[in-house]
PDB file of C-alpha atoms in Angstrom:
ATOM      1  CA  UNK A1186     269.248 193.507 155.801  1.00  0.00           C
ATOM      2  CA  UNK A1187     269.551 196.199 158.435  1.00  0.00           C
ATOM      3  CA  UNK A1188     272.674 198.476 157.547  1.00  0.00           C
ATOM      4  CA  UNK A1189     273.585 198.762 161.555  1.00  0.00           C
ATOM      5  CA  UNK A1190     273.398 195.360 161.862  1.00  0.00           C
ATOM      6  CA  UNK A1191     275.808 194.055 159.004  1.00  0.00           C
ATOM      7  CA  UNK A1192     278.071 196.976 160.463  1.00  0.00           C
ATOM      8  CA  UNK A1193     278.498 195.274 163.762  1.00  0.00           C
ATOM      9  CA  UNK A1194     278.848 191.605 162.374  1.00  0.00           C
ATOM     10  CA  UNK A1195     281.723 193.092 159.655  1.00  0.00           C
ATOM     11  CA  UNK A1196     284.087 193.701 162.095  1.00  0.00           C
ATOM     12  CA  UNK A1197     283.851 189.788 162.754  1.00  0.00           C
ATOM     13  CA  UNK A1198     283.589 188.581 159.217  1.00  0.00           C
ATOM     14  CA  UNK A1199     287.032 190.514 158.624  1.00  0.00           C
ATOM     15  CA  UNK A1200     288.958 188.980 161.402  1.00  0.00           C
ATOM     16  CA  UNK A1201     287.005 185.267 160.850  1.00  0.00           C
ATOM     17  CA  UNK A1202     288.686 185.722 157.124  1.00  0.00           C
ATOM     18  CA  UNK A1203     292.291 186.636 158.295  1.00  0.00           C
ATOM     19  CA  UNK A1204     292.165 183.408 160.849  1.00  0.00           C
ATOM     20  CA  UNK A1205     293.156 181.360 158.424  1.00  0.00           C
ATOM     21  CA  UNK A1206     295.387 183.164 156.200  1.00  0.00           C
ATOM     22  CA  UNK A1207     297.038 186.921 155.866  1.00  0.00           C
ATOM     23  CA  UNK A1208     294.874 188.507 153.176  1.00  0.00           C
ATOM     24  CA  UNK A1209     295.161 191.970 151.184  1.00  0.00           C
ATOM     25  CA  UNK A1210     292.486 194.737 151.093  1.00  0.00           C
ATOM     26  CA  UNK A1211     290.938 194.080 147.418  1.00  0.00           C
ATOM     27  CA  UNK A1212     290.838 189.809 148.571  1.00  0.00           C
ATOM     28  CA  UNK A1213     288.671 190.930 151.651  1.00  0.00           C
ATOM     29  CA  UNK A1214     286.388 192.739 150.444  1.00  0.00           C
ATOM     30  CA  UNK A1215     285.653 190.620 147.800  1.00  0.00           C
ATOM     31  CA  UNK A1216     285.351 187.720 149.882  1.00  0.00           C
ATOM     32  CA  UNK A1217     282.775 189.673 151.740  1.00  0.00           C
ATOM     33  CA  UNK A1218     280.912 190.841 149.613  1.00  0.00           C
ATOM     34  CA  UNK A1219     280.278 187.326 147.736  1.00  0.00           C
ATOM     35  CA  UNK A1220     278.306 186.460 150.568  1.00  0.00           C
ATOM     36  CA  UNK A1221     276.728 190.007 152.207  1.00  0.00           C
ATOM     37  CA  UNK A1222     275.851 192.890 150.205  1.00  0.00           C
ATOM     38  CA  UNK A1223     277.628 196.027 151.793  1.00  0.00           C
ATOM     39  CA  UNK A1224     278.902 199.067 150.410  1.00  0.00           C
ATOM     40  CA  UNK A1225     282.607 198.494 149.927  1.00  0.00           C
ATOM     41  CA  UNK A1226     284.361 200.937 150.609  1.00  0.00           C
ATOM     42  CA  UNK A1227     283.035 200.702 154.707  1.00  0.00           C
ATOM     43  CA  UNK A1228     285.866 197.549 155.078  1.00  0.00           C
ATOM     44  CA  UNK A1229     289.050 199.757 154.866  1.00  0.00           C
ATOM     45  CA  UNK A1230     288.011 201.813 157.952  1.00  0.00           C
ATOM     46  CA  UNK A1231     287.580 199.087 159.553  1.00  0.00           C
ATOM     47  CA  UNK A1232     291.008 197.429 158.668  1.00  0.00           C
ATOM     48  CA  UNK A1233     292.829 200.509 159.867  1.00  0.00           C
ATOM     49  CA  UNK A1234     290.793 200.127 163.022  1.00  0.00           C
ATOM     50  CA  UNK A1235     291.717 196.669 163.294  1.00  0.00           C
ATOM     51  CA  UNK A1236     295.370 197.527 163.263  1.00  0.00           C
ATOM     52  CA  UNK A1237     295.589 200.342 165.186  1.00  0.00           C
ATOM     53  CA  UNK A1238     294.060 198.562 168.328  1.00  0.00           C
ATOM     54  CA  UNK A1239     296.949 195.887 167.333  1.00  0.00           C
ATOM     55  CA  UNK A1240     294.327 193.074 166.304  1.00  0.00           C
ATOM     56  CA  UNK A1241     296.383 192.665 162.839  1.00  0.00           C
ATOM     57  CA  UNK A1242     299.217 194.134 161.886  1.00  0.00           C
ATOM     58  CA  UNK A1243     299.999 195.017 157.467  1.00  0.00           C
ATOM     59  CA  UNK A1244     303.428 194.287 155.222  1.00  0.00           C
ATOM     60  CA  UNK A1245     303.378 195.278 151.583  1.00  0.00           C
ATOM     61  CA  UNK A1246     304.352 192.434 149.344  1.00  0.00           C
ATOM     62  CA  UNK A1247     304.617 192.770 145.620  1.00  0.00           C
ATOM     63  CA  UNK A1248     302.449 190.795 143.350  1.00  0.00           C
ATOM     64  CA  UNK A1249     303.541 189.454 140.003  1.00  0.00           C
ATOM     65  CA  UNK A1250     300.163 190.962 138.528  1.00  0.00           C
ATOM     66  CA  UNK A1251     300.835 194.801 139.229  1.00  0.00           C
ATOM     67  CA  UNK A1252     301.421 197.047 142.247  1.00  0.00           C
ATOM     68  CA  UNK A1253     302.617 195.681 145.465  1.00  0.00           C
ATOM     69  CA  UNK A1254     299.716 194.830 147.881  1.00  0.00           C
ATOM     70  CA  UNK A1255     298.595 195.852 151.641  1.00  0.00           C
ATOM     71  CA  UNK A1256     298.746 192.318 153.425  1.00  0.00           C
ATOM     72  CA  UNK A1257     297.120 192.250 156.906  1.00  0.00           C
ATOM     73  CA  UNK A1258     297.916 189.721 159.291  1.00  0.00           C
ATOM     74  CA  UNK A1259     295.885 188.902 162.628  1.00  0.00           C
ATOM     75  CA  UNK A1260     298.107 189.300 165.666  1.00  0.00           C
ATOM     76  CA  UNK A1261     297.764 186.926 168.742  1.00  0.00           C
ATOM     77  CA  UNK A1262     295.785 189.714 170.070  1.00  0.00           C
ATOM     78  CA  UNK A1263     293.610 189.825 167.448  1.00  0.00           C
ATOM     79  CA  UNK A1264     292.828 185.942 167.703  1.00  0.00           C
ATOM     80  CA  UNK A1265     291.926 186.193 170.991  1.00  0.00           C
ATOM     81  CA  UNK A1266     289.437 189.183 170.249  1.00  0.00           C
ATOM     82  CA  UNK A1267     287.942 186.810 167.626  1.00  0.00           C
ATOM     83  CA  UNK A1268     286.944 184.249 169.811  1.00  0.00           C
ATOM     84  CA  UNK A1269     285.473 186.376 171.736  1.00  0.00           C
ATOM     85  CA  UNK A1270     283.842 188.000 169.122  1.00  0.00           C
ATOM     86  CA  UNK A1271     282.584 184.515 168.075  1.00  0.00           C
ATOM     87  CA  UNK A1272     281.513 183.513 171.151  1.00  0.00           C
ATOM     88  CA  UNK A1273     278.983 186.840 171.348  1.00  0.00           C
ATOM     89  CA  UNK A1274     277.862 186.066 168.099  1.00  0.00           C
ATOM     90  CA  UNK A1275     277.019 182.495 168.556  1.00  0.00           C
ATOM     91  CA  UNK A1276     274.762 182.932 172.090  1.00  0.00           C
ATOM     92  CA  UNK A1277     273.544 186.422 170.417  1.00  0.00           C
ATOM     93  CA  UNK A1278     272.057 184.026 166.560  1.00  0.00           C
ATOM     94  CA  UNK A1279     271.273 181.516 168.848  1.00  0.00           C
ATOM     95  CA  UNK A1280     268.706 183.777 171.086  1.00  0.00           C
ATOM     96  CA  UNK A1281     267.564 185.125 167.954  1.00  0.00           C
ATOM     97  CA  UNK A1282     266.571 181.925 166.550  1.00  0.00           C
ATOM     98  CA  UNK A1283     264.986 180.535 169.499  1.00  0.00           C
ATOM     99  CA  UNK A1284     262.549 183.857 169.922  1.00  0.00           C
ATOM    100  CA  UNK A1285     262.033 183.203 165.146  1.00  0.00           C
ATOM    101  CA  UNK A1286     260.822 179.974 166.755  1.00  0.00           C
ATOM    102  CA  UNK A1287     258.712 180.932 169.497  1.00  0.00           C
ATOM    103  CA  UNK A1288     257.002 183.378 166.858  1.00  0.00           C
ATOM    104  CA  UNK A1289     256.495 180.527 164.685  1.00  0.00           C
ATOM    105  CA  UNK A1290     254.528 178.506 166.830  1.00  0.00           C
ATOM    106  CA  UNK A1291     251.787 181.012 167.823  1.00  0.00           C
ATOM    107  CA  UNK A1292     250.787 180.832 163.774  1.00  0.00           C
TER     108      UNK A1292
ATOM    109  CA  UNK B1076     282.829 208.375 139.265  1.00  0.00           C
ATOM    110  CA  UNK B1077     286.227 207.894 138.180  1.00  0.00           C
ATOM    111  CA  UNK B1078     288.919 207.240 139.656  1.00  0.00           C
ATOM    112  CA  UNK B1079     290.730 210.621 140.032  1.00  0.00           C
ATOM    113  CA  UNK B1080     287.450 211.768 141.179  1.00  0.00           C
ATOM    114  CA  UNK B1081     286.755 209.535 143.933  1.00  0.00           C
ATOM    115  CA  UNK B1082     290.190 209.530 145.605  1.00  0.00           C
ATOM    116  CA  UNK B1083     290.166 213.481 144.998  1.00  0.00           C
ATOM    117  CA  UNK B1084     286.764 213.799 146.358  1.00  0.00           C
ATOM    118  CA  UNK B1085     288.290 212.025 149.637  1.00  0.00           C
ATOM    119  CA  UNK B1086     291.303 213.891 149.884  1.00  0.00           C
ATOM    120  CA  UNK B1087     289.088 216.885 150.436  1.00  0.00           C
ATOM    121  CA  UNK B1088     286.180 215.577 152.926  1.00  0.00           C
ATOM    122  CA  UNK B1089     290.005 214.450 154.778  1.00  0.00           C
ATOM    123  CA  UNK B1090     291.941 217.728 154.808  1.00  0.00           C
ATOM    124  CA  UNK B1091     291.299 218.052 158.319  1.00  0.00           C
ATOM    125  CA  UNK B1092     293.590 214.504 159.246  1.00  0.00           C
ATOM    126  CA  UNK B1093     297.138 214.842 159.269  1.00  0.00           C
ATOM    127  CA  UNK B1094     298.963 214.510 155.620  1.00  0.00           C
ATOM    128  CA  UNK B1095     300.344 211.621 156.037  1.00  0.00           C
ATOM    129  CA  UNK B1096     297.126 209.485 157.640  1.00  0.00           C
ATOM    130  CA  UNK B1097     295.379 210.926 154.771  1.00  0.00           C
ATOM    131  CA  UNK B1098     298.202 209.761 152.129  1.00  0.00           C
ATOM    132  CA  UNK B1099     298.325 206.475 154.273  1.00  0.00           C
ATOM    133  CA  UNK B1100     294.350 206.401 153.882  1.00  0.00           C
ATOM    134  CA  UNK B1101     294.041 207.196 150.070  1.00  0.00           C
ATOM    135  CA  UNK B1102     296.707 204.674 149.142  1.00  0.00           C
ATOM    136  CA  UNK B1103     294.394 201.769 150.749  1.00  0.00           C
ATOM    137  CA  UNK B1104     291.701 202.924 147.647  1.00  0.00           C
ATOM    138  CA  UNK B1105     294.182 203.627 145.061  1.00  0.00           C
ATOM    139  CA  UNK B1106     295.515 199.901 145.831  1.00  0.00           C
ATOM    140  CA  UNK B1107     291.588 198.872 145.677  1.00  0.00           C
ATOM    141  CA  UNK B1108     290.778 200.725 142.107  1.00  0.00           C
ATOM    142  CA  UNK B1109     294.483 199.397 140.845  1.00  0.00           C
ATOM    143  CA  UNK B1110     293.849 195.443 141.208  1.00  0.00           C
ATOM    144  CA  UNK B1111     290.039 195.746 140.373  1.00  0.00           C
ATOM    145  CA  UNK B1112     291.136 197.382 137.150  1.00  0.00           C
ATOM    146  CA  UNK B1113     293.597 194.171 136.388  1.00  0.00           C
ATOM    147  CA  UNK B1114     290.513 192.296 137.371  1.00  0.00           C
ATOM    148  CA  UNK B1115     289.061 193.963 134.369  1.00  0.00           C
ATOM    149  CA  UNK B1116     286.180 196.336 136.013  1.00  0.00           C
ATOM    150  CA  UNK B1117     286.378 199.835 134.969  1.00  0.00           C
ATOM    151  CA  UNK B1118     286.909 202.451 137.246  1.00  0.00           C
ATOM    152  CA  UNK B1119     282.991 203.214 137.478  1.00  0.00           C
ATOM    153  CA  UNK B1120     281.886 200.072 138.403  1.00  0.00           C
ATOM    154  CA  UNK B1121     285.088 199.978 141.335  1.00  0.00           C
ATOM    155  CA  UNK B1122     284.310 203.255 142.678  1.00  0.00           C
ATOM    156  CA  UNK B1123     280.170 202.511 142.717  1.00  0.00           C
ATOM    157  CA  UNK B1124     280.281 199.412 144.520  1.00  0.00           C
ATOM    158  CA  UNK B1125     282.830 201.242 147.288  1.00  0.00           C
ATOM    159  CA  UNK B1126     280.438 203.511 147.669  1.00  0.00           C
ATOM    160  CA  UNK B1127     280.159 207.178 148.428  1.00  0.00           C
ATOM    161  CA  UNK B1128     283.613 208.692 149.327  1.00  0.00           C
ATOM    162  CA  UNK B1129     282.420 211.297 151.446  1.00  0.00           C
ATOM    163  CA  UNK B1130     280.693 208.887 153.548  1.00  0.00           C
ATOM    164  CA  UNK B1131     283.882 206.677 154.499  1.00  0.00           C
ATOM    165  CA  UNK B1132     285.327 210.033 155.181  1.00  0.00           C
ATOM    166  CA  UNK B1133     282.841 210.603 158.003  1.00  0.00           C
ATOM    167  CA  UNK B1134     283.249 207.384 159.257  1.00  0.00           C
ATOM    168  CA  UNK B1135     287.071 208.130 159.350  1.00  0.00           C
ATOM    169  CA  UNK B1136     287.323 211.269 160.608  1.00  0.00           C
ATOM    170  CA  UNK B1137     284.725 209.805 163.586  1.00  0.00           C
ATOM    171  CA  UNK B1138     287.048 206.980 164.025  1.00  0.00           C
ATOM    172  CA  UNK B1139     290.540 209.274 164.427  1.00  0.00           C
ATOM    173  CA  UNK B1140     288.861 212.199 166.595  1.00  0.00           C
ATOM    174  CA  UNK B1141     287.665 209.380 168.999  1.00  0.00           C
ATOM    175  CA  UNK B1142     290.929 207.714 169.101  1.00  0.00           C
ATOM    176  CA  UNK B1143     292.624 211.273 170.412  1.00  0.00           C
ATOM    177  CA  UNK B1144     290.311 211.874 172.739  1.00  0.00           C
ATOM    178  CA  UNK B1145     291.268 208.590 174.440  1.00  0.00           C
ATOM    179  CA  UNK B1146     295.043 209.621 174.726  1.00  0.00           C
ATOM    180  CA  UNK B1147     294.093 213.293 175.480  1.00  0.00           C
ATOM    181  CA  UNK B1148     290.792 213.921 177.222  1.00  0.00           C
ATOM    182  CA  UNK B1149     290.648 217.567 176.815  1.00  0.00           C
ATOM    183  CA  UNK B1150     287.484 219.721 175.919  1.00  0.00           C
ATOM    184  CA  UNK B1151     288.630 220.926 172.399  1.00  0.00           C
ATOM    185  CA  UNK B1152     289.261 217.375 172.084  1.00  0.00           C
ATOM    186  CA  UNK B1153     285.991 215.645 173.068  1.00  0.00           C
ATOM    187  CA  UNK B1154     283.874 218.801 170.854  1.00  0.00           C
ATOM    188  CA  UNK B1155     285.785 217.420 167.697  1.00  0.00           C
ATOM    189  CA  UNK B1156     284.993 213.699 168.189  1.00  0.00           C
ATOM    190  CA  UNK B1157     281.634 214.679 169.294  1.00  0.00           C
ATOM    191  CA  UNK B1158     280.540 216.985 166.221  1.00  0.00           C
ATOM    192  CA  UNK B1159     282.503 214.008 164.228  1.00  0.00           C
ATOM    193  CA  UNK B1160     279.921 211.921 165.352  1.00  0.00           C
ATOM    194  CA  UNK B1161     276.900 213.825 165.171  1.00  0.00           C
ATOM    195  CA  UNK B1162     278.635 214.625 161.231  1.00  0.00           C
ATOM    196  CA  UNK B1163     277.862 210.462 160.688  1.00  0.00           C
ATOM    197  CA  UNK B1164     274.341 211.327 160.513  1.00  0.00           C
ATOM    198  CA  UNK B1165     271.387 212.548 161.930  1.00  0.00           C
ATOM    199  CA  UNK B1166     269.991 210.341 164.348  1.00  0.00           C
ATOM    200  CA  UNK B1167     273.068 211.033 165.808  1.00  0.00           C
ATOM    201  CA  UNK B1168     272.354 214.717 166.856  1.00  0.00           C
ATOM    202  CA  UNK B1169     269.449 213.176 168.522  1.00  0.00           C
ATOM    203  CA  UNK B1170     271.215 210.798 170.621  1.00  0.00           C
ATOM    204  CA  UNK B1171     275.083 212.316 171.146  1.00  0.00           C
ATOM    205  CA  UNK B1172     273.977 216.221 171.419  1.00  0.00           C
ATOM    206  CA  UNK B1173     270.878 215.949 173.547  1.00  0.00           C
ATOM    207  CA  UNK B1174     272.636 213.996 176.351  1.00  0.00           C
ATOM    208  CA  UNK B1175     276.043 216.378 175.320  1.00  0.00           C
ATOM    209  CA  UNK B1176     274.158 219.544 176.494  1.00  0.00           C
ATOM    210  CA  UNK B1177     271.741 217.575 179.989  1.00  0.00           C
ATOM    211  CA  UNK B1178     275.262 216.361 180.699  1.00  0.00           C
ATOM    212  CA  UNK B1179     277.071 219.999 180.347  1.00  0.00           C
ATOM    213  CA  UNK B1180     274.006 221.212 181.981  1.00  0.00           C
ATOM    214  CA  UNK B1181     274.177 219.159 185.283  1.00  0.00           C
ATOM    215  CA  UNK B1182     278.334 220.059 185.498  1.00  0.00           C
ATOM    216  CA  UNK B1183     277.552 223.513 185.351  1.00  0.00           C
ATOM    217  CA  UNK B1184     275.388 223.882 187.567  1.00  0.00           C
ATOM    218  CA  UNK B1185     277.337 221.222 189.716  1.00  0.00           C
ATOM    219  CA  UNK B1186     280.251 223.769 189.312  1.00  0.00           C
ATOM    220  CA  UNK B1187     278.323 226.942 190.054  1.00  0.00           C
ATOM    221  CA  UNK B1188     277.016 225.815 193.403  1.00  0.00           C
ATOM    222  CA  UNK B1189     280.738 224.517 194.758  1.00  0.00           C
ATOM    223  CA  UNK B1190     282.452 227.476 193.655  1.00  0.00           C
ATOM    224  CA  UNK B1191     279.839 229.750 194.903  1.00  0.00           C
ATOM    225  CA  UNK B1192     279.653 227.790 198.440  1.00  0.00           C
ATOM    226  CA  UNK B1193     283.442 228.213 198.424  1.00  0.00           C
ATOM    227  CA  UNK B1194     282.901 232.316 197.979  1.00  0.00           C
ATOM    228  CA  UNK B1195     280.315 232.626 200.399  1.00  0.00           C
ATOM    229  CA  UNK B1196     282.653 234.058 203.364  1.00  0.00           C
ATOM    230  CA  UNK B1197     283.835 236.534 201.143  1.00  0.00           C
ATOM    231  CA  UNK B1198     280.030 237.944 200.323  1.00  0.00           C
ATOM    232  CA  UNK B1199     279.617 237.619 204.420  1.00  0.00           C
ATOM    233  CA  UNK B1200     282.234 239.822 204.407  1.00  0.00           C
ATOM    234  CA  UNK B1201     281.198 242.147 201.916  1.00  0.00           C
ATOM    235  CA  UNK B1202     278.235 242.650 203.627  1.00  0.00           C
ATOM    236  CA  UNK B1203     279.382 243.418 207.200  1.00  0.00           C
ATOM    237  CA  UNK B1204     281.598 246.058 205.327  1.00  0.00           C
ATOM    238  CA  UNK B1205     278.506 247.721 203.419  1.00  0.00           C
ATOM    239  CA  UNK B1206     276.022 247.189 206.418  1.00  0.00           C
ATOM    240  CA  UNK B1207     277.908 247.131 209.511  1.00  0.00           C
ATOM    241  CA  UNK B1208     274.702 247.299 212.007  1.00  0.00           C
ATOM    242  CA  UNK B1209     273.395 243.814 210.621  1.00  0.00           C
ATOM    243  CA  UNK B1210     276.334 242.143 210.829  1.00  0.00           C
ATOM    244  CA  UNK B1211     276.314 239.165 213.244  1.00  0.00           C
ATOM    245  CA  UNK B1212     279.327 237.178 213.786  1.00  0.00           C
ATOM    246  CA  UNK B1213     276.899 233.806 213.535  1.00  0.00           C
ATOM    247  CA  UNK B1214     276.513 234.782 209.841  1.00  0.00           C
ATOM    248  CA  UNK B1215     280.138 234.193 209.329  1.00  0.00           C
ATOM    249  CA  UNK B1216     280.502 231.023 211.312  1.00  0.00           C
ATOM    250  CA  UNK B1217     277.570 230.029 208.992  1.00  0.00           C
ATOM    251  CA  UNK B1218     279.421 230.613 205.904  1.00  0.00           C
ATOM    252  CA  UNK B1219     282.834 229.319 206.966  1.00  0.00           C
ATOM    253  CA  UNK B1220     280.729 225.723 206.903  1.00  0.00           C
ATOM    254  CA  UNK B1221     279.349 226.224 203.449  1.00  0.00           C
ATOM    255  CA  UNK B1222     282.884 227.365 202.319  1.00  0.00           C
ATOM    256  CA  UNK B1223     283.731 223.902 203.720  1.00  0.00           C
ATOM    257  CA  UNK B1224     281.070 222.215 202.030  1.00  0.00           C
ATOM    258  CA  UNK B1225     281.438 224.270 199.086  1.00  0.00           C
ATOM    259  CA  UNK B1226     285.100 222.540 198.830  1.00  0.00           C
ATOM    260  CA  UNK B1227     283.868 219.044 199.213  1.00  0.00           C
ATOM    261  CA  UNK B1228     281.572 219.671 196.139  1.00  0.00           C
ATOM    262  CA  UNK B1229     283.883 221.399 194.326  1.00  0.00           C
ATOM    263  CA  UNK B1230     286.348 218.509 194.756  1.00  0.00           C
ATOM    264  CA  UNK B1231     283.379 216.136 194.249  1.00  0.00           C
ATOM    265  CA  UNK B1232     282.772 217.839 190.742  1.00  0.00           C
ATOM    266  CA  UNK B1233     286.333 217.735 189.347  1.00  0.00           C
ATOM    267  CA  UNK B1234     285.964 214.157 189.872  1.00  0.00           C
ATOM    268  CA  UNK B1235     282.928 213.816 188.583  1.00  0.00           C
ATOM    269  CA  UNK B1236     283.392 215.795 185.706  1.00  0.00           C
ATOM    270  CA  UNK B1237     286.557 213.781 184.683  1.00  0.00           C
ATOM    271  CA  UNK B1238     284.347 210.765 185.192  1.00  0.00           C
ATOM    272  CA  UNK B1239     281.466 211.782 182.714  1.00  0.00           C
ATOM    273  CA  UNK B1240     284.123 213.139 180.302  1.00  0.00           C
ATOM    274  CA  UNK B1241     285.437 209.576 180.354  1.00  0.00           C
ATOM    275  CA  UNK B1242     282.304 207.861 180.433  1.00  0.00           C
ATOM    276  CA  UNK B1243     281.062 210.063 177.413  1.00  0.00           C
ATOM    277  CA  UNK B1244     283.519 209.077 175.642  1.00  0.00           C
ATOM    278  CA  UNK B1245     282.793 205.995 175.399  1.00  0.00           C
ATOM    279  CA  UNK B1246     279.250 206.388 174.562  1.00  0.00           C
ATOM    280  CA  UNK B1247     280.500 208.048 170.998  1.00  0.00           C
ATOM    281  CA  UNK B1248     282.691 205.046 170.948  1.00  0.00           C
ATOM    282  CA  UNK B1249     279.151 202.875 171.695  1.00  0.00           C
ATOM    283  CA  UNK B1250     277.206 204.802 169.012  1.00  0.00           C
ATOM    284  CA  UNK B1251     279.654 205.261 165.911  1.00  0.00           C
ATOM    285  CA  UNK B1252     279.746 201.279 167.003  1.00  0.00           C
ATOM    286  CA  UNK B1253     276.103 200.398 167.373  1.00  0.00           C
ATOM    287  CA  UNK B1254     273.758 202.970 166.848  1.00  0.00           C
ATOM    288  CA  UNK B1255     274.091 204.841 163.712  1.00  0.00           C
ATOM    289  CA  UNK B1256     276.734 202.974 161.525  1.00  0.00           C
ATOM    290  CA  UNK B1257     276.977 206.049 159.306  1.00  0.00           C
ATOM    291  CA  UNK B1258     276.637 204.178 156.346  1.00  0.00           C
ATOM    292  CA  UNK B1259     273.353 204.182 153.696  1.00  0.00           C
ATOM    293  CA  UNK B1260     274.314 201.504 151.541  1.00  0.00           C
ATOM    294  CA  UNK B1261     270.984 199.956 150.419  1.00  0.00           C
TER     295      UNK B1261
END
């Protein structure tokens, strides 16, 4: 798929992730990429980003595996962006889909 | 790549962020390579799939110069997080330097013309002094208008300029965003 494209909709797949839990770098990326290929390295900018404009904030917490981990947490703020986020998304798949359609039925 | 390599090759396309974002920064990757080595990759597979390291640099050092230029809009400022974007790749000089320079063009000029208007008593002047028998007081009166004009426009352009400053701003923001992502993954 188009690399500008998944770069956009990454931004939303990281905040849709920490919605439901607070999650550490390594567990977000992963979860990513199971379902999009990307190159992974391009999430961590895009964490800091996140927490810089306050959408999550981070706490270390150790981890009875090894080294202590970078935990992010969405803030209220950051909630609020992903609805709207979500909201874009949905009316922005469901044009697309409509015009896939459209094409479909001049075959 | 190992390891060492890949944070070290980072460090360096970083040295122009302050030590202790970069520190901050390469601690976020050393985390990464330290769990997916528990996870039992080796260090070559971790640092292929995060791709390349000077890369992510790019797309960092786009992301911090554009974050100072929104607390201080200032021309050194704006020339960093511009050339940082234009670094992200090369569509980029296409569409963030060719509207740069029209943009710089049209200020200049905008600039030129107040600040001359605002001068133009003085030249009046200069001229009844060098050619006293042509002088005609109507010339002046003339002049004392444009001067007037001249600091309308002038006034005009500092707002304006401090306008499109703003506004270009957040065009870079708009591209690094939509337009090139900066990234060549596959």
């Amino acid at each position: 798929m188009n690399v500008q494209f998944k770069k956009g909709v990454l931004e939303l797949c990281v905040l849709a992730l920490l919605n439901k839990q607070d999650r550490y770098g390594y567990e977000l990326v992963k979860k990513i990429t199971d379902q999009i290929v990307i190159s992974e390295g391009s999430v961590y900018p895009i964490l800091r980003r996140l927490t810089r404009e306050e959408y999550s904030t981070t706490y270390l917490q150790e981890s009875n595996e090894g080294p202590s981990r970078k935990y992010y947490r969405l803030t209220n703020k950051g909630k609020d962006y992903l609805q709207q986020l979500i909201a874009e998304w949905r009316e922005f798949s469901r044009g697309v889909d409509q015009l896939i359609k459209e094409g479909e039925i001049c075959d | 790549m190992t390891k060492k390599q890949f944070l070290s090759r980072l460090d360096s396309a970083l040295k122009s962020l302050p030590a202790d974002e970069r520190q901050d920064i390469l601690q976020d990757y050393r985390e990464h390579f330290d769990i997916g080595l528990e996870k039992g990759n080796t260090e070559e597979e971790i640092a292929a799939s995060l791709g390349s390291p000077t890369q992510i640099a790019k797309e960092l050092l786009a992301a911090y110069h554009l974050e100072k230029v929104e607390t201080k809009t200032s021309t050194g400022n704006i020339l960093r997080a511009m050339w940082a974007v234009v670094g992200l790749g090369f569509l980029n000089l296409v569409f963030v330097l060719g509207p740069f320079i029209a943009l710089t063009g049209v200020m200049v000029a905008g600039w030129i013309s107040g600040i001359a208007l605002v001068l133009s008593p003085v030249i009046v002047m200069a001229d009844a002094i060098a050619h006293p028998e042509t002088f005609q007081s109507f010339f002046l009166f003339i002049s004392i208008t444009l001067c007037g004009l001249g600091f309308l426009v002038t006034v005009g352009m500092y707002i304006a300029t401090k306008a499109v400053a703003r506004g270009f701003v957040r065009y870079l923001k708009f591209n690094v965003k939509i337009v090139k992502g900066g990234y060549k993954y596959d």
